[in-house]
Amino acid sequence: MPMTSTYPDKHANGAHHQFGKDIDINNSKAKVTKHVHPKLSDLDRTSRAIVRWAIQDHCSKLATQNPFPNAVEEHMAANASLMRAEVALELKIETEGIYDIAIQLVEFIVG
């Protein structure tokens, strides 16, 4: 099925009219940006357990206490959720790099 834009030209299949030129969107050389986010599978088993717990805690705190936090509040809440998860599971994230990935995951998955 050919791709068409929101406003296709009546006479062209898979093309649209823009500023007096027909543009074939099927053969355009548009850049596609690939967003790279950390994945839960990038972590070891212990860190995954902590992050899963932190995600659940973070969701419940956002829903009950502050559903629309700003960026700083959300980061602080994610950090607090991660620390509560470590205490609850009696586990510890060992390195700062993994801890940073864990914070990004909690913020990305919940946010």
PDB file of C-alpha atoms in Angstrom:
ATOM      1  CA  MET A   1       0.000   0.000   0.000  1.00  0.00           C
ATOM      2  CA  PRO A   2       1.558   3.311  -0.994  1.00  0.00           C
ATOM      3  CA  MET A   3       2.118   5.878   1.722  1.00  0.00           C
ATOM      4  CA  THR A   4       0.219   9.100   1.365  1.00  0.00           C
ATOM      5  CA  SER A   5       0.385  12.272   3.337  1.00  0.00           C
ATOM      6  CA  THR A   6      -2.454  13.830   5.272  1.00  0.00           C
ATOM      7  CA  TYR A   7      -3.314  16.019   2.298  1.00  0.00           C
ATOM      8  CA  PRO A   8      -2.647  13.924  -0.811  1.00  0.00           C
ATOM      9  CA  ASP A   9      -2.781  15.460  -4.245  1.00  0.00           C
ATOM     10  CA  LYS A  10      -5.947  14.348  -6.022  1.00  0.00           C
ATOM     11  CA  HIS A  11      -4.081  13.344  -9.154  1.00  0.00           C
ATOM     12  CA  ALA A  12      -0.955  11.698  -7.731  1.00  0.00           C
ATOM     13  CA  ASN A  13      -0.837   8.367  -5.947  1.00  0.00           C
ATOM     14  CA  GLY A  14       1.596   8.412  -3.036  1.00  0.00           C
ATOM     15  CA  ALA A  15       2.616  12.018  -3.624  1.00  0.00           C
ATOM     16  CA  HIS A  16       1.474  15.333  -2.323  1.00  0.00           C
ATOM     17  CA  HIS A  17       1.647  18.858  -3.562  1.00  0.00           C
ATOM     18  CA  GLN A  18       3.824  21.284  -1.630  1.00  0.00           C
ATOM     19  CA  PHE A  19       4.745  24.798  -2.742  1.00  0.00           C
ATOM     20  CA  GLY A  20       4.142  24.030  -6.402  1.00  0.00           C
ATOM     21  CA  LYS A  21       6.199  20.795  -6.461  1.00  0.00           C
ATOM     22  CA  ASP A  22       5.064  17.197  -6.381  1.00  0.00           C
ATOM     23  CA  ILE A  23       6.952  15.247  -3.733  1.00  0.00           C
ATOM     24  CA  ASP A  24       6.996  11.473  -3.816  1.00  0.00           C
ATOM     25  CA  ILE A  25       6.939  10.489  -0.167  1.00  0.00           C
ATOM     26  CA  ASN A  26       7.585   6.845  -1.019  1.00  0.00           C
ATOM     27  CA  ASN A  27      11.072   7.666  -2.319  1.00  0.00           C
ATOM     28  CA  SER A  28      11.987  10.643  -0.153  1.00  0.00           C
ATOM     29  CA  LYS A  29      15.362  10.764   1.555  1.00  0.00           C
ATOM     30  CA  ALA A  30      14.018  11.882   4.913  1.00  0.00           C
ATOM     31  CA  LYS A  31      16.148  11.100   7.920  1.00  0.00           C
ATOM     32  CA  VAL A  32      14.645   8.809  10.504  1.00  0.00           C
ATOM     33  CA  THR A  33      16.001   9.408  13.973  1.00  0.00           C
ATOM     34  CA  LYS A  34      16.324   6.372  16.122  1.00  0.00           C
ATOM     35  CA  HIS A  35      15.909   7.124  19.792  1.00  0.00           C
ATOM     36  CA  VAL A  36      18.119   5.007  21.971  1.00  0.00           C
ATOM     37  CA  HIS A  37      16.828   4.413  25.454  1.00  0.00           C
ATOM     38  CA  PRO A  38      18.168   2.046  28.077  1.00  0.00           C
ATOM     39  CA  LYS A  39      16.391  -1.287  28.238  1.00  0.00           C
ATOM     40  CA  LEU A  40      15.567  -3.371  31.267  1.00  0.00           C
ATOM     41  CA  SER A  41      17.311  -6.307  29.595  1.00  0.00           C
ATOM     42  CA  ASP A  42      20.583  -4.331  29.698  1.00  0.00           C
ATOM     43  CA  LEU A  43      20.734  -4.841  33.470  1.00  0.00           C
ATOM     44  CA  ASP A  44      21.667  -7.895  35.497  1.00  0.00           C
ATOM     45  CA  ARG A  45      19.000  -9.886  37.355  1.00  0.00           C
ATOM     46  CA  THR A  46      19.450  -8.082  40.689  1.00  0.00           C
ATOM     47  CA  SER A  47      19.239  -4.634  39.141  1.00  0.00           C
ATOM     48  CA  ARG A  48      16.175  -5.649  37.102  1.00  0.00           C
ATOM     49  CA  ALA A  49      14.363  -6.726  40.268  1.00  0.00           C
ATOM     50  CA  ILE A  50      15.156  -3.406  41.931  1.00  0.00           C
ATOM     51  CA  VAL A  51      14.062  -1.389  38.889  1.00  0.00           C
ATOM     52  CA  ARG A  52      10.791  -3.318  38.539  1.00  0.00           C
ATOM     53  CA  TRP A  53       9.995  -2.658  42.193  1.00  0.00           C
ATOM     54  CA  ALA A  54      10.955   1.009  41.797  1.00  0.00           C
ATOM     55  CA  ILE A  55       8.714   1.392  38.732  1.00  0.00           C
ATOM     56  CA  GLN A  56       5.710   0.057  40.655  1.00  0.00           C
ATOM     57  CA  ASP A  57       6.504   2.304  43.614  1.00  0.00           C
ATOM     58  CA  HIS A  58       7.045   5.337  41.387  1.00  0.00           C
ATOM     59  CA  CYS A  59       3.725   4.774  39.569  1.00  0.00           C
ATOM     60  CA  SER A  60       1.800   4.517  42.821  1.00  0.00           C
ATOM     61  CA  LYS A  61       3.466   7.629  44.281  1.00  0.00           C
ATOM     62  CA  LEU A  62       2.750   9.656  41.149  1.00  0.00           C
ATOM     63  CA  ALA A  63      -0.864   8.524  41.072  1.00  0.00           C
ATOM     64  CA  THR A  64      -1.543   9.291  44.722  1.00  0.00           C
ATOM     65  CA  GLN A  65       0.710  12.207  45.636  1.00  0.00           C
ATOM     66  CA  ASN A  66       1.783  14.235  42.620  1.00  0.00           C
ATOM     67  CA  PRO A  67       0.268  13.236  39.267  1.00  0.00           C
ATOM     68  CA  PHE A  68       1.834  16.146  37.326  1.00  0.00           C
ATOM     69  CA  PRO A  69       5.382  16.654  38.584  1.00  0.00           C
ATOM     70  CA  ASN A  70       7.911  18.921  36.946  1.00  0.00           C
ATOM     71  CA  ALA A  71      11.202  17.423  35.764  1.00  0.00           C
ATOM     72  CA  VAL A  72      13.041  17.982  39.055  1.00  0.00           C
ATOM     73  CA  GLU A  73      10.223  16.532  41.171  1.00  0.00           C
ATOM     74  CA  GLU A  74       9.972  13.510  38.889  1.00  0.00           C
ATOM     75  CA  HIS A  75      13.716  12.876  39.089  1.00  0.00           C
ATOM     76  CA  MET A  76      13.676  13.166  42.883  1.00  0.00           C
ATOM     77  CA  ALA A  77      10.654  10.843  43.100  1.00  0.00           C
ATOM     78  CA  ALA A  78      12.343   8.277  40.825  1.00  0.00           C
ATOM     79  CA  ASN A  79      15.481   8.422  42.946  1.00  0.00           C
ATOM     80  CA  ALA A  80      13.451   7.970  46.148  1.00  0.00           C
ATOM     81  CA  SER A  81      11.555   5.039  44.614  1.00  0.00           C
ATOM     82  CA  LEU A  82      14.819   3.386  43.647  1.00  0.00           C
ATOM     83  CA  MET A  83      16.200   3.790  47.157  1.00  0.00           C
ATOM     84  CA  ARG A  84      12.967   2.404  48.698  1.00  0.00           C
ATOM     85  CA  ALA A  85      13.180  -0.586  46.345  1.00  0.00           C
ATOM     86  CA  GLU A  86      16.765  -1.286  47.443  1.00  0.00           C
ATOM     87  CA  VAL A  87      15.729  -1.207  51.108  1.00  0.00           C
ATOM     88  CA  ALA A  88      12.595  -3.317  50.572  1.00  0.00           C
ATOM     89  CA  LEU A  89      14.410  -6.014  48.604  1.00  0.00           C
ATOM     90  CA  GLU A  90      17.573  -5.777  50.717  1.00  0.00           C
ATOM     91  CA  LEU A  91      19.613  -5.503  47.534  1.00  0.00           C
ATOM     92  CA  LYS A  92      21.999  -2.834  46.325  1.00  0.00           C
ATOM     93  CA  ILE A  93      22.908  -1.482  42.901  1.00  0.00           C
ATOM     94  CA  GLU A  94      26.685  -1.616  42.880  1.00  0.00           C
ATOM     95  CA  THR A  95      27.942   0.904  40.328  1.00  0.00           C
ATOM     96  CA  GLU A  96      27.002   4.496  39.608  1.00  0.00           C
ATOM     97  CA  GLY A  97      26.590   3.771  35.884  1.00  0.00           C
ATOM     98  CA  ILE A  98      23.992   1.090  36.518  1.00  0.00           C
ATOM     99  CA  TYR A  99      22.281   3.385  39.021  1.00  0.00           C
ATOM    100  CA  ASP A 100      22.033   6.118  36.361  1.00  0.00           C
ATOM    101  CA  ILE A 101      20.544   3.640  33.880  1.00  0.00           C
ATOM    102  CA  ALA A 102      18.063   2.511  36.531  1.00  0.00           C
ATOM    103  CA  ILE A 103      16.949   6.109  37.175  1.00  0.00           C
ATOM    104  CA  GLN A 104      16.513   6.670  33.424  1.00  0.00           C
ATOM    105  CA  LEU A 105      14.449   3.494  33.135  1.00  0.00           C
ATOM    106  CA  VAL A 106      12.144   4.436  35.996  1.00  0.00           C
ATOM    107  CA  GLU A 107      11.597   7.917  34.556  1.00  0.00           C
ATOM    108  CA  PHE A 108      11.242   6.702  30.954  1.00  0.00           C
ATOM    109  CA  ILE A 109       8.890   3.790  31.581  1.00  0.00           C
ATOM    110  CA  VAL A 110       6.642   5.678  33.957  1.00  0.00           C
ATOM    111  CA  GLY A 111       6.863   9.080  32.254  1.00  0.00           C
TER     112      GLY A 111
END
